[in-house]
Amino acid sequence: AQSVTQLDSQVPVFEEAPVELRCNYSSSVSVYLFWYVQYPNQGLQLLLKYLSGSTLVKGINGFEAEFNKSQTSFHLRKPSAHISDTAEYFCAVSRGSDMRFGAGTRLTVKP
Amino acid sequence: EAQVTQNPRYLITVTGKKLTVTCSQNMNHEYMSWYRQDPGLGLRQIYYSMNVEVTDKGDVPEGYKVSRKEKRNFPLILESPSPNQTSLYFCASSLRTDYEQYFGPGTRLTVT
């Protein structure tokens, strides 16, 4: 079975600073990879996904992630953070009916 | 509007009193799933269903039941809730088992 590790539980940044949220996964087979965002008191929304093809995927709100098969990583990045990006972010990996989520990274963007 | 709905959104109950949290989706998705979210643990899958009358255990099924009699509905049943089931619960659906999931708004359950 696959597993997901989000390397930082909290990431504080200042507004307009670059953001990187790190995600590593373990799996012996090909998987699909996702990043979800959870705003306060809301459910999860899909930010972006990697199914196949280009290893650089772009999502909503200016986020992008790069799939690195050799390092089994799927880090999320944004060049310039906005106050409204403050939320919890979850990395997820799936294979067939097995979907695993990381523990989450709380991104706080300060003015 | 395509959506997943859950009811109730908030529930406070006592140990041992049976309860049901409803989940409904209007996207004709075959796959539905229940998760619980706890601080520091992320989301853990409780049960999932790949189609009508087909359900299977996730990582933390103990103390929960589900049913899938219709494609759109996937209720979560706690026959005898205990305080360790106090959590935030999410229902989700997707077109395929390994595709992106659409989440409901969550149900915050407190068992005293």
CSV table of C-alpha atoms in Angstrom, one decimal:
chain,number,residue,atom,x,y,z
A,1,ALA,CA,0.0,0.0,0.0
A,2,GLN,CA,1.1,3.5,-0.6
A,3,SER,CA,1.8,6.2,2.0
A,4,VAL,CA,2.2,10.0,2.0
A,5,THR,CA,4.5,12.2,4.1
A,6,GLN,CA,4.1,15.9,4.3
A,7,LEU,CA,7.4,17.1,5.6
A,8,ASP,CA,6.2,20.3,7.3
A,9,SER,CA,3.2,20.6,9.6
A,10,GLN,CA,3.3,24.4,9.5
A,11,VAL,CA,4.7,26.8,7.0
A,12,PRO,CA,4.6,30.5,7.8
A,13,VAL,CA,5.5,33.0,5.1
A,14,PHE,CA,5.1,36.7,4.4
A,15,GLU,CA,2.8,38.0,1.7
A,16,GLU,CA,4.5,38.0,-1.8
A,17,ALA,CA,7.1,35.5,-0.6
A,18,PRO,CA,7.5,32.2,-2.5
A,19,VAL,CA,5.9,29.1,-1.0
A,20,GLU,CA,6.9,25.5,-1.1
A,21,LEU,CA,5.0,22.7,0.6
A,22,ARG,CA,6.7,19.4,0.5
A,23,CYS,CA,5.2,16.0,-0.1
A,24,ASN,CA,6.9,12.6,-0.4
A,25,TYR,CA,5.1,9.4,-1.2
A,26,SER,CA,6.0,5.7,-1.2
A,27,SER,CA,4.6,3.2,-3.6
A,28,SER,CA,6.0,0.3,-5.6
A,29,VAL,CA,3.7,1.0,-8.5
A,30,SER,CA,2.5,4.0,-10.5
A,31,VAL,CA,0.1,6.2,-8.7
A,32,TYR,CA,-1.9,9.3,-9.2
A,33,LEU,CA,-1.0,12.4,-7.1
A,34,PHE,CA,-3.2,15.2,-5.9
A,35,TRP,CA,-3.0,18.4,-3.8
A,36,TYR,CA,-6.2,19.5,-2.0
A,37,VAL,CA,-6.8,22.8,-0.1
A,38,GLN,CA,-9.1,23.2,2.9
A,39,TYR,CA,-10.1,26.7,3.9
A,40,PRO,CA,-11.4,27.2,7.4
A,41,ASN,CA,-14.8,25.5,8.1
A,42,GLN,CA,-15.0,24.1,4.6
A,43,GLY,CA,-14.5,20.8,2.8
A,44,LEU,CA,-11.5,20.0,0.6
A,45,GLN,CA,-11.1,21.4,-2.9
A,46,LEU,CA,-8.8,20.0,-5.6
A,47,LEU,CA,-5.9,22.3,-6.4
A,48,LEU,CA,-4.2,20.2,-9.0
A,49,LYS,CA,-3.5,16.6,-10.0
A,50,TYR,CA,-0.9,14.5,-11.7
A,51,LEU,CA,-2.2,11.5,-13.7
A,52,SER,CA,0.4,11.1,-16.4
A,53,GLY,CA,2.3,13.1,-19.0
A,54,SER,CA,4.1,16.4,-18.1
A,55,THR,CA,5.7,16.3,-14.7
A,56,LEU,CA,5.0,20.0,-14.1
A,57,VAL,CA,1.3,20.5,-13.4
A,58,LYS,CA,-0.5,23.8,-13.0
A,59,GLY,CA,-3.5,24.2,-10.8
A,60,ILE,CA,-5.8,26.9,-9.6
A,61,ASN,CA,-4.9,30.1,-7.8
A,62,GLY,CA,-1.4,30.2,-9.3
A,63,PHE,CA,-0.2,26.9,-7.7
A,64,GLU,CA,1.9,24.3,-9.5
A,65,ALA,CA,3.6,21.1,-8.5
A,66,GLU,CA,6.3,18.9,-9.9
A,67,PHE,CA,6.2,15.2,-10.0
A,68,ASN,CA,9.7,13.7,-9.4
A,69,LYS,CA,9.6,10.0,-9.9
A,70,SER,CA,13.2,9.3,-8.8
A,71,GLN,CA,12.8,11.2,-5.6
A,72,THR,CA,9.1,10.1,-5.1
A,73,SER,CA,8.1,13.7,-4.4
A,74,PHE,CA,5.3,16.0,-5.5
A,75,HIS,CA,6.1,19.4,-4.0
A,76,LEU,CA,3.6,22.2,-4.3
A,77,ARG,CA,4.9,25.7,-5.1
A,78,LYS,CA,3.6,29.2,-5.7
A,79,PRO,CA,5.9,32.1,-6.7
A,80,SER,CA,4.2,34.8,-4.6
A,81,ALA,CA,1.9,34.1,-1.7
A,82,HIS,CA,-1.3,35.9,-1.0
A,83,ILE,CA,-3.1,36.4,2.3
A,84,SER,CA,-6.0,34.4,0.9
A,85,ASP,CA,-3.8,31.4,0.5
A,86,THR,CA,-3.9,30.8,4.2
A,87,ALA,CA,-5.4,27.3,4.6
A,88,GLU,CA,-4.5,23.7,5.2
A,89,TYR,CA,-3.1,21.8,2.3
A,90,PHE,CA,-3.2,18.0,1.8
A,91,CYS,CA,-1.2,15.9,-0.5
A,92,ALA,CA,-2.9,12.6,-1.6
A,93,VAL,CA,-1.9,9.5,-3.6
A,94,SER,CA,-4.2,7.0,-5.1
A,95,ARG,CA,-4.0,3.6,-6.8
A,96,GLY,CA,-7.2,1.8,-7.7
A,97,SER,CA,-9.6,2.1,-4.7
A,98,ASP,CA,-6.8,3.0,-2.3
A,99,MET,CA,-6.6,6.8,-1.6
A,100,ARG,CA,-4.1,8.0,1.1
A,101,PHE,CA,-3.8,11.5,2.4
A,102,GLY,CA,-0.9,13.2,4.2
A,103,ALA,CA,-1.3,14.7,7.6
A,104,GLY,CA,-1.6,18.2,6.2
A,105,THR,CA,0.5,21.4,6.1
A,106,ARG,CA,-1.0,24.6,7.5
A,107,LEU,CA,0.1,27.5,5.4
A,108,THR,CA,-0.1,30.9,7.1
A,109,VAL,CA,0.5,34.0,5.0
A,110,LYS,CA,1.3,37.1,7.0
A,111,PRO,CA,1.0,40.7,5.8
B,1,GLU,CA,-24.8,22.9,-9.3
B,2,ALA,CA,-22.6,19.8,-8.9
B,3,GLN,CA,-22.2,19.1,-5.2
B,4,VAL,CA,-21.9,16.7,-2.3
B,5,THR,CA,-24.2,17.4,0.6
B,6,GLN,CA,-24.0,16.2,4.2
B,7,ASN,CA,-26.4,16.5,7.1
B,8,PRO,CA,-26.2,17.4,9.8
B,9,ARG,CA,-23.3,19.8,9.7
B,10,TYR,CA,-22.9,19.8,13.5
B,11,LEU,CA,-24.0,17.1,16.0
B,12,ILE,CA,-23.6,16.7,19.7
B,13,THR,CA,-24.7,13.4,21.1
B,14,VAL,CA,-24.2,11.0,24.0
B,15,THR,CA,-22.4,7.7,24.2
B,16,GLY,CA,-24.4,4.8,22.8
B,17,LYS,CA,-27.2,6.8,21.0
B,18,LYS,CA,-27.4,5.6,17.5
B,19,LEU,CA,-27.0,8.2,14.8
B,20,THR,CA,-26.8,8.6,11.0
B,21,VAL,CA,-25.0,11.1,8.9
B,22,THR,CA,-26.4,11.4,5.5
B,23,CYS,CA,-24.4,12.0,2.3
B,24,SER,CA,-25.8,12.7,-1.2
B,25,GLN,CA,-24.2,13.6,-4.5
B,26,ASN,CA,-25.8,14.8,-7.7
B,27,MET,CA,-23.0,14.0,-10.2
B,28,ASN,CA,-23.9,10.4,-10.9
B,29,HIS,CA,-20.6,9.3,-9.4
B,30,GLU,CA,-20.1,5.6,-8.9
B,31,TYR,CA,-17.4,5.9,-6.2
B,32,MET,CA,-18.2,7.3,-2.7
B,33,SER,CA,-16.2,7.4,0.4
B,34,TRP,CA,-16.3,8.5,4.1
B,35,TYR,CA,-13.3,10.0,5.9
B,36,ARG,CA,-12.6,11.3,9.4
B,37,GLN,CA,-10.2,14.1,10.0
B,38,ASP,CA,-8.3,14.4,13.2
B,39,PRO,CA,-5.5,16.9,14.1
B,40,GLY,CA,-2.1,15.7,13.0
B,41,LEU,CA,-3.5,12.6,11.3
B,42,GLY,CA,-5.0,14.1,8.1
B,43,LEU,CA,-7.9,12.2,6.5
B,44,ARG,CA,-8.4,8.6,7.2
B,45,GLN,CA,-10.8,6.5,5.1
B,46,ILE,CA,-13.6,4.8,7.0
B,47,TYR,CA,-15.5,3.0,4.3
B,48,TYR,CA,-15.9,3.3,0.5
B,49,SER,CA,-18.3,2.1,-2.1
B,50,MET,CA,-17.5,1.4,-5.7
B,51,ASN,CA,-21.1,1.1,-6.8
B,52,VAL,CA,-24.6,0.4,-5.5
B,53,GLU,CA,-24.6,-2.5,-3.0
B,54,VAL,CA,-20.8,-2.7,-3.1
B,55,THR,CA,-19.0,-1.4,0.0
B,56,ASP,CA,-15.7,-2.1,1.6
B,57,LYS,CA,-13.7,-1.2,4.6
B,58,GLY,CA,-11.1,1.6,4.7
B,59,ASP,CA,-8.4,2.1,7.2
B,60,VAL,CA,-10.6,2.8,10.3
B,61,PRO,CA,-13.9,1.0,9.9
B,62,GLU,CA,-14.4,-0.1,13.5
B,63,GLY,CA,-17.6,1.3,15.1
B,64,TYR,CA,-19.1,2.4,11.7
B,65,LYS,CA,-21.5,1.0,9.2
B,66,VAL,CA,-22.5,2.2,5.7
B,67,SER,CA,-25.0,1.3,3.1
B,68,ARG,CA,-25.4,2.1,-0.6
B,69,LYS,CA,-28.9,1.3,-1.7
B,70,GLU,CA,-29.0,4.1,-4.3
B,71,LYS,CA,-26.2,5.5,-6.4
B,72,ARG,CA,-26.6,9.1,-5.0
B,73,ASN,CA,-26.7,8.3,-1.3
B,74,PHE,CA,-24.1,6.9,1.1
B,75,PRO,CA,-25.1,7.3,4.8
B,76,LEU,CA,-22.7,6.7,7.6
B,77,ILE,CA,-24.2,4.9,10.7
B,78,LEU,CA,-22.8,4.9,14.2
B,79,GLU,CA,-24.7,2.2,16.0
B,80,SER,CA,-23.2,3.0,19.4
B,81,PRO,CA,-21.1,6.1,19.3
B,82,SER,CA,-18.2,6.5,21.7
B,83,PRO,CA,-16.1,9.6,22.7
B,84,ASN,CA,-13.2,8.4,20.5
B,85,GLN,CA,-15.5,8.9,17.5
B,86,THR,CA,-15.6,12.7,18.1
B,87,SER,CA,-14.2,14.0,14.9
B,88,LEU,CA,-14.8,15.9,11.7
B,89,TYR,CA,-16.3,13.7,9.0
B,90,PHE,CA,-16.2,14.2,5.3
B,91,CYS,CA,-18.1,12.4,2.5
B,92,ALA,CA,-16.6,12.4,-1.0
B,93,SER,CA,-17.5,11.1,-4.4
B,94,SER,CA,-15.7,10.6,-7.7
B,95,LEU,CA,-16.3,9.3,-11.2
B,96,ARG,CA,-13.7,6.6,-10.8
B,97,THR,CA,-11.9,5.2,-7.8
B,98,ASP,CA,-8.6,6.8,-8.5
B,99,TYR,CA,-9.8,10.2,-9.9
B,100,GLU,CA,-10.2,13.4,-8.0
B,101,GLN,CA,-12.7,13.4,-5.3
B,102,TYR,CA,-15.4,16.0,-4.6
B,103,PHE,CA,-15.9,16.6,-0.9
B,104,GLY,CA,-18.9,17.6,1.2
B,105,PRO,CA,-18.8,20.4,3.7
B,106,GLY,CA,-18.1,18.2,6.6
B,107,THR,CA,-20.0,17.1,9.8
B,108,ARG,CA,-18.5,17.9,13.1
B,109,LEU,CA,-19.5,15.2,15.6
B,110,THR,CA,-19.0,15.4,19.3
B,111,VAL,CA,-19.8,12.4,21.5
B,112,THR,CA,-19.9,13.0,25.2
